[in-house]
mmCIF file with all atom_site columns, C-alpha atoms and ligand atoms in Angstrom:
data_model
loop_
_atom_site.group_PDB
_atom_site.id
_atom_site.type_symbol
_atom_site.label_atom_id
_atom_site.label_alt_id
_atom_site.label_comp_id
_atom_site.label_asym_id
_atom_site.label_entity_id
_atom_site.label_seq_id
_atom_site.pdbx_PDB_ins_code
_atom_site.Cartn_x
_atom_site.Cartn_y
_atom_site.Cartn_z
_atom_site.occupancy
_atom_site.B_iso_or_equiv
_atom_site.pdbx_formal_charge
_atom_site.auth_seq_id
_atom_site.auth_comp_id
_atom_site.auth_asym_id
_atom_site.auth_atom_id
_atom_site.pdbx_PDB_model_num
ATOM   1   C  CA  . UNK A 1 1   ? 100.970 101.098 64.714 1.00 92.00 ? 1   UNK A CA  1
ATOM   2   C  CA  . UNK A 1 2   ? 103.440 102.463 67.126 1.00 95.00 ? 2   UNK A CA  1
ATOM   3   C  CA  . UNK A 1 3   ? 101.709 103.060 70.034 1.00 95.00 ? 3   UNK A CA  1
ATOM   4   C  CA  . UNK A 1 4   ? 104.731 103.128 72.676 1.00 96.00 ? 4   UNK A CA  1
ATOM   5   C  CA  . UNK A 1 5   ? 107.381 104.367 70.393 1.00 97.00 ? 5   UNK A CA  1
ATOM   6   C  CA  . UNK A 1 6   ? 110.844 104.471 71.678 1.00 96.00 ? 6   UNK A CA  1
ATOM   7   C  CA  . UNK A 1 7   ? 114.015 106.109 70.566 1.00 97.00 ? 7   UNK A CA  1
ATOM   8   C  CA  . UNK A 1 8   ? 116.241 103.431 69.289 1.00 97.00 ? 8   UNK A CA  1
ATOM   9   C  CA  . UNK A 1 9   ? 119.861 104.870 69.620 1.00 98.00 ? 9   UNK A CA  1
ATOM   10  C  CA  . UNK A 1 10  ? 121.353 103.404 72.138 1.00 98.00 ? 10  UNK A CA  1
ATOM   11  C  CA  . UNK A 1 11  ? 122.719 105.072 75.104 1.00 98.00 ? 11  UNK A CA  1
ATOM   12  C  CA  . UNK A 1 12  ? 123.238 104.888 78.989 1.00 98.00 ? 12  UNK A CA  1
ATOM   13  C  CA  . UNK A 1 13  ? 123.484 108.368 79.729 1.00 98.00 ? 13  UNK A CA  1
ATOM   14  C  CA  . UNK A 1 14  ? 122.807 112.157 78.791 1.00 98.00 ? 14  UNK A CA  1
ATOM   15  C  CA  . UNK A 1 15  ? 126.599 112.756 76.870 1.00 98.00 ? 15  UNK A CA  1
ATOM   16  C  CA  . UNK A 1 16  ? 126.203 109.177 74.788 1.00 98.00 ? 16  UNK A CA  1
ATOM   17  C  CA  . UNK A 1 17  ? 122.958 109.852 73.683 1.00 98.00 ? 17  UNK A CA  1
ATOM   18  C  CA  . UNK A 1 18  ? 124.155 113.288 72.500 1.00 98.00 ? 18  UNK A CA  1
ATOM   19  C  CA  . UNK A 1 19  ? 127.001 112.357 70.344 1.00 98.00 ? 19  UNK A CA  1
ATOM   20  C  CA  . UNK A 1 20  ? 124.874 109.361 69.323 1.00 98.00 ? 20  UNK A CA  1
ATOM   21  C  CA  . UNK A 1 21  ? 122.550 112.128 67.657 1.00 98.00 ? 21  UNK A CA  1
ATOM   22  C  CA  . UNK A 1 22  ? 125.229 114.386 66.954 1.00 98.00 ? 22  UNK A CA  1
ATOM   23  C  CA  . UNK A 1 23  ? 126.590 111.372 64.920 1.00 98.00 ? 23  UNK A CA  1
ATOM   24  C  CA  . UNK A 1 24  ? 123.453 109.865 63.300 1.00 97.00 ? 24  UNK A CA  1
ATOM   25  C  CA  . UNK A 1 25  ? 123.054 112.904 60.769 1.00 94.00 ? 25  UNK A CA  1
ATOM   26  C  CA  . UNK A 1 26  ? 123.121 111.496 57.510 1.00 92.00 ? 26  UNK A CA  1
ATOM   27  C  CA  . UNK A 1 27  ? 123.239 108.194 58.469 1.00 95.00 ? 27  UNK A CA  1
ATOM   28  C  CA  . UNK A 1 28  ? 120.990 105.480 60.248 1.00 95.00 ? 28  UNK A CA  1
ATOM   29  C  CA  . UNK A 1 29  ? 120.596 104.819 64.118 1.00 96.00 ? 29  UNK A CA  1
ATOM   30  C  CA  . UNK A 1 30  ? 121.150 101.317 63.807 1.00 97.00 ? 30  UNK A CA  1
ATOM   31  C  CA  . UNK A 1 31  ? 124.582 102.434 62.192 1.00 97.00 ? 31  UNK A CA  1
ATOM   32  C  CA  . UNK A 1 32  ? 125.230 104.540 64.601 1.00 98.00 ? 32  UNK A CA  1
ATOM   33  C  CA  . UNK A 1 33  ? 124.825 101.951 67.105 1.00 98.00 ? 33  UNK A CA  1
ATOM   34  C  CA  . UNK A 1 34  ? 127.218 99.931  65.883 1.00 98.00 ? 34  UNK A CA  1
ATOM   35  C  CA  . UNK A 1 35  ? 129.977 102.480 67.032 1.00 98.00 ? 35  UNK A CA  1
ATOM   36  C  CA  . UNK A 1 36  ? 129.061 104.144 69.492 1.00 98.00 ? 36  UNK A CA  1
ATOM   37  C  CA  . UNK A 1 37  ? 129.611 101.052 72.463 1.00 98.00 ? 37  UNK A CA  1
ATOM   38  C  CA  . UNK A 1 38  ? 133.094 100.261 70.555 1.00 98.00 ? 38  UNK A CA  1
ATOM   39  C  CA  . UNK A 1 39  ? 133.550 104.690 71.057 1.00 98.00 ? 39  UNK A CA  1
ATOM   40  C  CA  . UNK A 1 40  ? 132.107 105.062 74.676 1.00 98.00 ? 40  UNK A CA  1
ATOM   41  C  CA  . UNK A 1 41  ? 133.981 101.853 75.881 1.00 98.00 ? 41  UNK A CA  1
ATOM   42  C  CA  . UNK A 1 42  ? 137.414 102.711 74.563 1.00 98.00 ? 42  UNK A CA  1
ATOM   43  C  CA  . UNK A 1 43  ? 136.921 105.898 76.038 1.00 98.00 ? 43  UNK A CA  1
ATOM   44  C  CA  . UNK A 1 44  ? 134.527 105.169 78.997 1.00 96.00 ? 44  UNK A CA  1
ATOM   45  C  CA  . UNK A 1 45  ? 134.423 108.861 80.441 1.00 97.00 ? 45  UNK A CA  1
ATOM   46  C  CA  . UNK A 1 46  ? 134.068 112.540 78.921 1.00 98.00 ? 46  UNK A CA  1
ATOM   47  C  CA  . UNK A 1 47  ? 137.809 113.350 80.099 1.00 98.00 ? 47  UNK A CA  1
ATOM   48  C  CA  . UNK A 1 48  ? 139.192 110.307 78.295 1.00 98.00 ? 48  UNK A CA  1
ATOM   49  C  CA  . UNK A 1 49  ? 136.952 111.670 75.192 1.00 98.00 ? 49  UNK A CA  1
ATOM   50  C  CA  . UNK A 1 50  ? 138.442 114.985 75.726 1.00 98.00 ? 50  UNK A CA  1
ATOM   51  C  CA  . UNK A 1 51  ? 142.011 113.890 75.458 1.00 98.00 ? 51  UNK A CA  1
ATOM   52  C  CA  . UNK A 1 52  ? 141.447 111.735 72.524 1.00 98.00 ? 52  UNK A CA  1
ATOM   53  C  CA  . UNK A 1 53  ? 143.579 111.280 69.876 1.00 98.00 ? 53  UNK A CA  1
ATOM   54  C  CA  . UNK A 1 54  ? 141.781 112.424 66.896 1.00 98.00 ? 54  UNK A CA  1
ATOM   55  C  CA  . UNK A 1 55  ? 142.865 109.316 64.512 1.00 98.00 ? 55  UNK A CA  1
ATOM   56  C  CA  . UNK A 1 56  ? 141.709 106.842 66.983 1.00 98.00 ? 56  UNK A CA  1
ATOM   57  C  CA  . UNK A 1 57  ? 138.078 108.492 67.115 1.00 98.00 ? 57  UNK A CA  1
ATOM   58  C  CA  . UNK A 1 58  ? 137.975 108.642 62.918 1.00 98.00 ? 58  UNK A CA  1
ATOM   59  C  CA  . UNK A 1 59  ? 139.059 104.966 62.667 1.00 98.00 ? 59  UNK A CA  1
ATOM   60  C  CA  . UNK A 1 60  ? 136.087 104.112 65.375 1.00 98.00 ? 60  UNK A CA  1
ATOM   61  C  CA  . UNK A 1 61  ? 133.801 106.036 63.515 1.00 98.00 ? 61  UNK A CA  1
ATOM   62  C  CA  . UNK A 1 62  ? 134.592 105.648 59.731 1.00 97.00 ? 62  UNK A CA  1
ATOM   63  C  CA  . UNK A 1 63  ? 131.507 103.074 59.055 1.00 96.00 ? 63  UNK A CA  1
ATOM   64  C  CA  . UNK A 1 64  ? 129.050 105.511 59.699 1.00 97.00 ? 64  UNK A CA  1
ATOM   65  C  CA  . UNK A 1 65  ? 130.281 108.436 56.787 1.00 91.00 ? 65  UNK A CA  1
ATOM   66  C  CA  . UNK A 1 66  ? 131.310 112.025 57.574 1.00 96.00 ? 66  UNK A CA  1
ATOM   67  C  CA  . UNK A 1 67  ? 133.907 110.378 60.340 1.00 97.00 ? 67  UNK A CA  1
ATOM   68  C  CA  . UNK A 1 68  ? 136.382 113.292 60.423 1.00 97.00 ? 68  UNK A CA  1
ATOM   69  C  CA  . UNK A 1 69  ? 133.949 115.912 60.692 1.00 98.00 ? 69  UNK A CA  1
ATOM   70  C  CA  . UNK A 1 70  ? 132.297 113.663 63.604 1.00 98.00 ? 70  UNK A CA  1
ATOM   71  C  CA  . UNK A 1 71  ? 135.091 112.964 64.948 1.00 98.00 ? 71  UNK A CA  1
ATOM   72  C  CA  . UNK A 1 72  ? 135.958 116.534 66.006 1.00 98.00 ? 72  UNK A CA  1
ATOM   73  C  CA  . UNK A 1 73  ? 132.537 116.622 67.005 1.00 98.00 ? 73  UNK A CA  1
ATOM   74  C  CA  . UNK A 1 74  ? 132.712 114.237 69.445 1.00 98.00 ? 74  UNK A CA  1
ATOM   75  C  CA  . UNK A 1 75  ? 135.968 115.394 71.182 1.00 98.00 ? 75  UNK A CA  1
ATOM   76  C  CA  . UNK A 1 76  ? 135.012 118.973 70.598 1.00 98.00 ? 76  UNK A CA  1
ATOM   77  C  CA  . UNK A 1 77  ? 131.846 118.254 72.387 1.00 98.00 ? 77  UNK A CA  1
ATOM   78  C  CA  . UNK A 1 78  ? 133.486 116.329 75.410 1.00 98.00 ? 78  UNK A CA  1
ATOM   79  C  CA  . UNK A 1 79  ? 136.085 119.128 75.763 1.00 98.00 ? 79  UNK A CA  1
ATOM   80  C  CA  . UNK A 1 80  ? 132.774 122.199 76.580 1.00 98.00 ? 80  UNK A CA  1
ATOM   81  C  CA  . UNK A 1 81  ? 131.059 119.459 78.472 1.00 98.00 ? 81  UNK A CA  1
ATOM   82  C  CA  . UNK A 1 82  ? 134.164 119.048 81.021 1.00 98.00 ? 82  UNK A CA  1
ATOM   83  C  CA  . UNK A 1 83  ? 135.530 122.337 80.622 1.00 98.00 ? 83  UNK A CA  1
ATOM   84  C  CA  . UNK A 1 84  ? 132.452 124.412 80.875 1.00 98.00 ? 84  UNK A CA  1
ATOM   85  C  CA  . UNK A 1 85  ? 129.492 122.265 82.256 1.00 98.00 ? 85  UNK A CA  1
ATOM   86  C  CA  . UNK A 1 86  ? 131.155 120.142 84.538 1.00 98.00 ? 86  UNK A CA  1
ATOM   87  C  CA  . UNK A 1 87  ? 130.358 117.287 82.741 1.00 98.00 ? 87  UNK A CA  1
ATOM   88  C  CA  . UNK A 1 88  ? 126.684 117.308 82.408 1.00 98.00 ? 88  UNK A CA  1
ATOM   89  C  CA  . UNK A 1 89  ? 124.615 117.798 79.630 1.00 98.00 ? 89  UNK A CA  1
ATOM   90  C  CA  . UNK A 1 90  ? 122.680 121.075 79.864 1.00 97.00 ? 90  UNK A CA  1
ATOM   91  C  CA  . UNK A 1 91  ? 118.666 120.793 79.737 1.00 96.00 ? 91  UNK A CA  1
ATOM   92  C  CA  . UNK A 1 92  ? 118.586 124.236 78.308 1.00 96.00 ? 92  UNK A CA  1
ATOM   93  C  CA  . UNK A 1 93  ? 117.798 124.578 74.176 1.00 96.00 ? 93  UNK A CA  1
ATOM   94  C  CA  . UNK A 1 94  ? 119.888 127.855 73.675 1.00 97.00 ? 94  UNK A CA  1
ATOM   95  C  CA  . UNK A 1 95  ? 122.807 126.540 74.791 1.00 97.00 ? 95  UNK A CA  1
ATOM   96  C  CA  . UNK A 1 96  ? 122.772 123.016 73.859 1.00 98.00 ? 96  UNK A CA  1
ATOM   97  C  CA  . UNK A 1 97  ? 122.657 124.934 70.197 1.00 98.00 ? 97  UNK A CA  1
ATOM   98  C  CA  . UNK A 1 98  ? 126.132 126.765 70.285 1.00 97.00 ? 98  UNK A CA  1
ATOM   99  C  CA  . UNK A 1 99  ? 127.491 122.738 70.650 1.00 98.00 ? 99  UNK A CA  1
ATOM   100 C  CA  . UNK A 1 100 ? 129.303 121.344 67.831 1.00 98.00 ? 100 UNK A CA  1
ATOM   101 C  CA  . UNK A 1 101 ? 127.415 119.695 65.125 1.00 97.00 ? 101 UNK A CA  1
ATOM   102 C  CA  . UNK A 1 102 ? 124.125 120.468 66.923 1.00 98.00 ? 102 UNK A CA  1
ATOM   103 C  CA  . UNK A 1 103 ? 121.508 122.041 65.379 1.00 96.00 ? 103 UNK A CA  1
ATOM   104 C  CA  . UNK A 1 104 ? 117.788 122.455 66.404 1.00 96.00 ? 104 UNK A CA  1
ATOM   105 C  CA  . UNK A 1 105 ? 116.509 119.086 65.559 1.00 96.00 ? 105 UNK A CA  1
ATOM   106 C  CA  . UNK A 1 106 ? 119.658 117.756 67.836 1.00 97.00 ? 106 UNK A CA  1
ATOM   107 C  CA  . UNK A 1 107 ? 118.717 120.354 70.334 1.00 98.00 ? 107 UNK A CA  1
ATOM   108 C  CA  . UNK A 1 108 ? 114.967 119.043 70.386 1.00 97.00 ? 108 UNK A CA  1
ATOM   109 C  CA  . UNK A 1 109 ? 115.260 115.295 69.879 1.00 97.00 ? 109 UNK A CA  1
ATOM   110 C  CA  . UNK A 1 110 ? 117.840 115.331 72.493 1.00 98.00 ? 110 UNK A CA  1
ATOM   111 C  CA  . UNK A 1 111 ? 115.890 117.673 75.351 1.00 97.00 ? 111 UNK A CA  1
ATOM   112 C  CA  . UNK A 1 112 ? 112.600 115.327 74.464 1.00 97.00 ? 112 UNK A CA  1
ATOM   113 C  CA  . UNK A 1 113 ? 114.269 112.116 74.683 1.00 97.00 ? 113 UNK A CA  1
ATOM   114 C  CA  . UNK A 1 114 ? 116.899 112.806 78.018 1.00 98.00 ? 114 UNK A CA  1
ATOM   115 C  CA  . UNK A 1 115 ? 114.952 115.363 79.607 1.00 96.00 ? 115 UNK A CA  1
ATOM   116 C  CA  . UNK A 1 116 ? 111.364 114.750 79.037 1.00 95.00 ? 116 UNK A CA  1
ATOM   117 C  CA  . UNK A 1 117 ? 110.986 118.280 77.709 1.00 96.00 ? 117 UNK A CA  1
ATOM   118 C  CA  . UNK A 1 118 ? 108.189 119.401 75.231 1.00 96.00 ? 118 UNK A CA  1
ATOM   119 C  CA  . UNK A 1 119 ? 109.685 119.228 71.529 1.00 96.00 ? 119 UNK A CA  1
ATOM   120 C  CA  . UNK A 1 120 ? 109.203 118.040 68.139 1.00 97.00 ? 120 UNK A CA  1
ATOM   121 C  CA  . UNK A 1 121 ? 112.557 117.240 66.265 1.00 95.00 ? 121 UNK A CA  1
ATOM   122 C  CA  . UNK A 1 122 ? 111.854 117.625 62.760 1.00 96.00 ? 122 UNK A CA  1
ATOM   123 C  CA  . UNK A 1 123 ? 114.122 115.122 61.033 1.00 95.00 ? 123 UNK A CA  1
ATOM   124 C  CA  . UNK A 1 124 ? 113.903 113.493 57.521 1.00 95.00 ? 124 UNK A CA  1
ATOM   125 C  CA  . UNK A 1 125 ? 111.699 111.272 58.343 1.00 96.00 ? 125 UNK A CA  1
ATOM   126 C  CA  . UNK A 1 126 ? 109.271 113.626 60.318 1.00 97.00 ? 126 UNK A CA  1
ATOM   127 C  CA  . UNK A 1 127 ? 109.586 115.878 56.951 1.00 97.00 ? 127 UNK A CA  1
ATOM   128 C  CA  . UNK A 1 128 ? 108.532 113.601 54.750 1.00 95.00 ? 128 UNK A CA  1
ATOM   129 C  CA  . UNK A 1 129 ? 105.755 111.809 56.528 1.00 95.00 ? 129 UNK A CA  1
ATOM   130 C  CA  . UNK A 1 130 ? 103.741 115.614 57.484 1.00 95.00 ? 130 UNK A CA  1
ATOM   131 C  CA  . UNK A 1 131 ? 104.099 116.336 53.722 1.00 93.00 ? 131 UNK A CA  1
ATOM   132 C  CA  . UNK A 1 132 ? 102.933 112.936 52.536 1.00 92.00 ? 132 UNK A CA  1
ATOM   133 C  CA  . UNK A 1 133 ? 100.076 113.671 54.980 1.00 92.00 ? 133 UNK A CA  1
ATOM   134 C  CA  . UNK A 1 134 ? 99.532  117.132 54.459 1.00 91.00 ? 134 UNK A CA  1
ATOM   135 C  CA  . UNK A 1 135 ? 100.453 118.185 57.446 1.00 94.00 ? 135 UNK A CA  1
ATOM   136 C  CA  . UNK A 1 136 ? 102.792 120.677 55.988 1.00 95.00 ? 136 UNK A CA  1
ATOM   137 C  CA  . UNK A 1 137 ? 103.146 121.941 52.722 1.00 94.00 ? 137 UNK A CA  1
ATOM   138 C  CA  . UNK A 1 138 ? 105.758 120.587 50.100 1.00 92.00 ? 138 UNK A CA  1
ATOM   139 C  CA  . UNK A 1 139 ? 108.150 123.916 50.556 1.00 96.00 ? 139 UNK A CA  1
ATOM   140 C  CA  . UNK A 1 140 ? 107.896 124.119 54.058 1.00 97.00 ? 140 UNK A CA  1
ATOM   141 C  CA  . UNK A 1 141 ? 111.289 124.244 55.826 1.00 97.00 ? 141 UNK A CA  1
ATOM   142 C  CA  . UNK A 1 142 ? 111.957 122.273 58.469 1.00 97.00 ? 142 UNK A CA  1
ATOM   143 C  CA  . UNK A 1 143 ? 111.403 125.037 60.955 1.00 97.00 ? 143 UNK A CA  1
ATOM   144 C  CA  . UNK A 1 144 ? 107.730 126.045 59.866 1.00 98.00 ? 144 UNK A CA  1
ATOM   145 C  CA  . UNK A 1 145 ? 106.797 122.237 59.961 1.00 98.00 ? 145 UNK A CA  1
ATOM   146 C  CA  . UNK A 1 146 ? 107.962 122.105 63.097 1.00 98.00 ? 146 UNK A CA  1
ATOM   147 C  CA  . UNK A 1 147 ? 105.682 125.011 64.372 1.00 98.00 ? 147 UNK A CA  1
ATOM   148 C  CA  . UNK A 1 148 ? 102.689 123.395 62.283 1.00 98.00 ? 148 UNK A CA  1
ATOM   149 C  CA  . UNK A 1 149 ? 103.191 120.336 64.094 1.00 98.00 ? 149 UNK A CA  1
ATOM   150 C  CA  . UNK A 1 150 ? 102.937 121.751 67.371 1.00 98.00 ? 150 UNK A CA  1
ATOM   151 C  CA  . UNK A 1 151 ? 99.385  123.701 66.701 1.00 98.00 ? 151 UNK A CA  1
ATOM   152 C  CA  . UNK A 1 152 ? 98.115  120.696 65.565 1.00 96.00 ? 152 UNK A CA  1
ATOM   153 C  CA  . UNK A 1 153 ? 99.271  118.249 68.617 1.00 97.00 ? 153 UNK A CA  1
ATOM   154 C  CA  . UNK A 1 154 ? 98.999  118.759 72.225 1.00 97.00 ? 154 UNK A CA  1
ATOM   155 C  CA  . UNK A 1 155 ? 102.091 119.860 73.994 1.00 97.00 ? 155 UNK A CA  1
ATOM   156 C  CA  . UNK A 1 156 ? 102.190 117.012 76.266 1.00 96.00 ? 156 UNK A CA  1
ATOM   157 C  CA  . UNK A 1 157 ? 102.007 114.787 72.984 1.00 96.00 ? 157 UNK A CA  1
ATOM   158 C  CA  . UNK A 1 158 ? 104.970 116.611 71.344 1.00 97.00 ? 158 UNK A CA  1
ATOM   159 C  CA  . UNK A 1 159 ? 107.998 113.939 72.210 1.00 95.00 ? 159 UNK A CA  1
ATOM   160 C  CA  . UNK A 1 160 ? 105.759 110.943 71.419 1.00 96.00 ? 160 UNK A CA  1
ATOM   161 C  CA  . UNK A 1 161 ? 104.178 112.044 68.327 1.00 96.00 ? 161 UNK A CA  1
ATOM   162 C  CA  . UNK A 1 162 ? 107.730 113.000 67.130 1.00 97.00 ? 162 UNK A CA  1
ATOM   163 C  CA  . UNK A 1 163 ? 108.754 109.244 67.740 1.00 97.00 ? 163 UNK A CA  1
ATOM   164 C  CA  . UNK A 1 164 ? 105.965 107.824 66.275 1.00 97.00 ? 164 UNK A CA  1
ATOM   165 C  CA  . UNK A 1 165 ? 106.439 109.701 62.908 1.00 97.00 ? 165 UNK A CA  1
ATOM   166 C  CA  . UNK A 1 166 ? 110.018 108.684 62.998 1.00 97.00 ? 166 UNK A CA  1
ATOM   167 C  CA  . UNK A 1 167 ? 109.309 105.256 63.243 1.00 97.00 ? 167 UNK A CA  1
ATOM   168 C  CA  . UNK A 1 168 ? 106.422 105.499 60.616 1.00 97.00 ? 168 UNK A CA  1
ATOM   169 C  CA  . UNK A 1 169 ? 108.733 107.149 57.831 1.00 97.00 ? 169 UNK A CA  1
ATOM   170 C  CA  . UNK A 1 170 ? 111.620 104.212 59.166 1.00 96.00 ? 170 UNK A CA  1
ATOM   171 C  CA  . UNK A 1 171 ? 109.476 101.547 58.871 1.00 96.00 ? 171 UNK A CA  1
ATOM   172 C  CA  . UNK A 1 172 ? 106.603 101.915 56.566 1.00 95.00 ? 172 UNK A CA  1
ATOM   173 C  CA  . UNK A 1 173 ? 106.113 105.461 55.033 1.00 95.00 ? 173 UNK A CA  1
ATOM   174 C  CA  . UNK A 1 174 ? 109.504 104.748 53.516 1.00 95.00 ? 174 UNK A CA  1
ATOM   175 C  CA  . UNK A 1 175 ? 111.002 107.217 51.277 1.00 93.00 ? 175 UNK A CA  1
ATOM   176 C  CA  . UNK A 1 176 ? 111.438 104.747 48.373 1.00 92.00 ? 176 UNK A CA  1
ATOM   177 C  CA  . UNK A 1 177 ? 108.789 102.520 48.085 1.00 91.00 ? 177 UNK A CA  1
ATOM   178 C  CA  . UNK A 1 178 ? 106.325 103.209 50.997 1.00 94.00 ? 178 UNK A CA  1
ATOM   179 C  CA  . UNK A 1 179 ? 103.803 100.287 51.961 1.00 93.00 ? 179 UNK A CA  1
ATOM   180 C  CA  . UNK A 1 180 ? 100.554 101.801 50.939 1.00 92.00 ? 180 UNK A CA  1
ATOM   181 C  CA  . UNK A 1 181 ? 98.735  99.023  50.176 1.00 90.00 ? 181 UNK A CA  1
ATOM   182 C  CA  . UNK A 1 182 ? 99.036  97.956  53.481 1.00 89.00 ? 182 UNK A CA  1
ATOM   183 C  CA  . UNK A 1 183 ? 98.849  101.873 55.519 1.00 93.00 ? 183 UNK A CA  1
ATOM   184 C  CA  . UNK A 1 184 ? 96.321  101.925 58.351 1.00 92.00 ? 184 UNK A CA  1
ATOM   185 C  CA  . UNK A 1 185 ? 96.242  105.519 57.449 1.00 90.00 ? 185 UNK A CA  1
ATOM   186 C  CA  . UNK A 1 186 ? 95.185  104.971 54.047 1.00 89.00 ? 186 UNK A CA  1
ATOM   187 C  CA  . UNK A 1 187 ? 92.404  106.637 54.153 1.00 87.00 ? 187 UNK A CA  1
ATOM   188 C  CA  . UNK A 1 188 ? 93.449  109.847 55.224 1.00 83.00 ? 188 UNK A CA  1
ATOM   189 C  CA  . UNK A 1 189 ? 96.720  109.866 52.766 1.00 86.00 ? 189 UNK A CA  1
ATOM   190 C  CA  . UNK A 1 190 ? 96.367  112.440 49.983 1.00 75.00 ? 190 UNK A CA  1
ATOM   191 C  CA  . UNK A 1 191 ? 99.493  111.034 48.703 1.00 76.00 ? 191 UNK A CA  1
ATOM   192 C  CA  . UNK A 1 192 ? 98.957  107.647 48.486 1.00 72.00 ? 192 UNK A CA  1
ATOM   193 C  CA  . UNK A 1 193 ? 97.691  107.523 44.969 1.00 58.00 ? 193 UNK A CA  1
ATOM   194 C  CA  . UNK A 1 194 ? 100.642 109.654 43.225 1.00 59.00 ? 194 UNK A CA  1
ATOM   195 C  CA  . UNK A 1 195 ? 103.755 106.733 44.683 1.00 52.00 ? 195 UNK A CA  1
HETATM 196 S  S1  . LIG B 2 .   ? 99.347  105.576 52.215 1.00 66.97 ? 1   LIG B S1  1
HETATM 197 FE FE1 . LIG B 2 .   ? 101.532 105.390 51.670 1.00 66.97 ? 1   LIG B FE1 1
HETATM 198 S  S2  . LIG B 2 .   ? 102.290 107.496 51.488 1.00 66.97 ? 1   LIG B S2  1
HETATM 199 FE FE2 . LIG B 2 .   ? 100.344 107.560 52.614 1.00 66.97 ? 1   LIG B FE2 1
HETATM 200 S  S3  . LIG B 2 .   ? 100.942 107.492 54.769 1.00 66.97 ? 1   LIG B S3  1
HETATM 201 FE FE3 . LIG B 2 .   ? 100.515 105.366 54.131 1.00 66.97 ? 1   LIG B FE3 1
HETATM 202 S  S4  . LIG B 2 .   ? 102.504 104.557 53.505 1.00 66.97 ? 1   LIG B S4  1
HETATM 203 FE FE4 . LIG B 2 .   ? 102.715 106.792 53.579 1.00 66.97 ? 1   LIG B FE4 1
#
């Protein structure tokens, strides 16, 4: 169904597409894309985003929910990036994790998508399709589905399997009223019979 998934926030380099996942918790990508050119143009480099005035970012972001919490994100973020990375994104898990409002599925969402690197980002989505299809159990945390999804796909899969599962629980294993009668995967869907 998704056989060259793509990531659908939109970004042009590796600091947007970090505050674009930084900002889509809790909220949709397509959201999120609705601020984030408005954000990045207004302030078109990380220094600019550094120096920002903290009630100009909130306004920007307010349609997405959570906009003063993300707000400080974002500047927060831009301030480590130009005062301690010299403005470049680090391809390097265990410190991309110390970042404001990053946590590990940031961390590997972000690493798979910019740097090509091996890593399953367990979001809601992700969660709720590997219990719907028994890939993980109904109390796992995200953490030990995670790990259960890596035994069970190839490494070099990792990245791709994680979009496709995204875009499956987006688009058609839906949270609230999935499209079962309709799932190519039917057949293999424990769950299917109990929605
Ligand atoms: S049958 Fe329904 S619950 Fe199962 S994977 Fe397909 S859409 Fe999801």
């Amino acid at each position: 169904m998704y056989p060259n998934p793509k990531c659908e926030l939109i970004y042009h380099n590796d600091y947007e597409l970090l505050i674009a996942i930084v900002l889509s918790a809790q909220t949709t990508d397509a959201r999120v894309n609705t601020v984030t050119p408005i954000l990045f143009s207004r302030f078109d480099n990380l220094e600019k985003l550094k120096n920002a005035n903290v009630n100009d970012v909130e306004l920007i972001l307010k349609p997405i929910g959570s906009f003063r919490k993300k707000a400080r994100y974002v500047i927060d973020i831009a301030r480590i990036l130009v005062d301690k990375y010299n403005c470049k994104v680090p391809c390097d898990g265990n410190e991309l994790i110390n970042f404001p409002g990053v946590g590990r599925k940031t961390v590997n969402v972000f690493l798979s998508e910019f740097y090509n690197f091996p890593a399953i980002g367990v979001d809601t989505h992700v969660e709720r399709v590997s219990k719907r299809l028994k890939l993980a159990k109904k109390n796992d945390s995200v953490l030990v589905i995670e790990k259960k999804l890596m035994k069970k796909f190839p490494r070099n899969e990792w990245g791709k399997r994680h979009l496709q599962m995204v875009l499956f629980g987006r688009y058609h294993c839906k949270a609230i009223k999935p499209e079962c009668d309709h799932c190519k995967i039917r057949n293999i869907c424990i769950e299917k019979k109990k929605i």
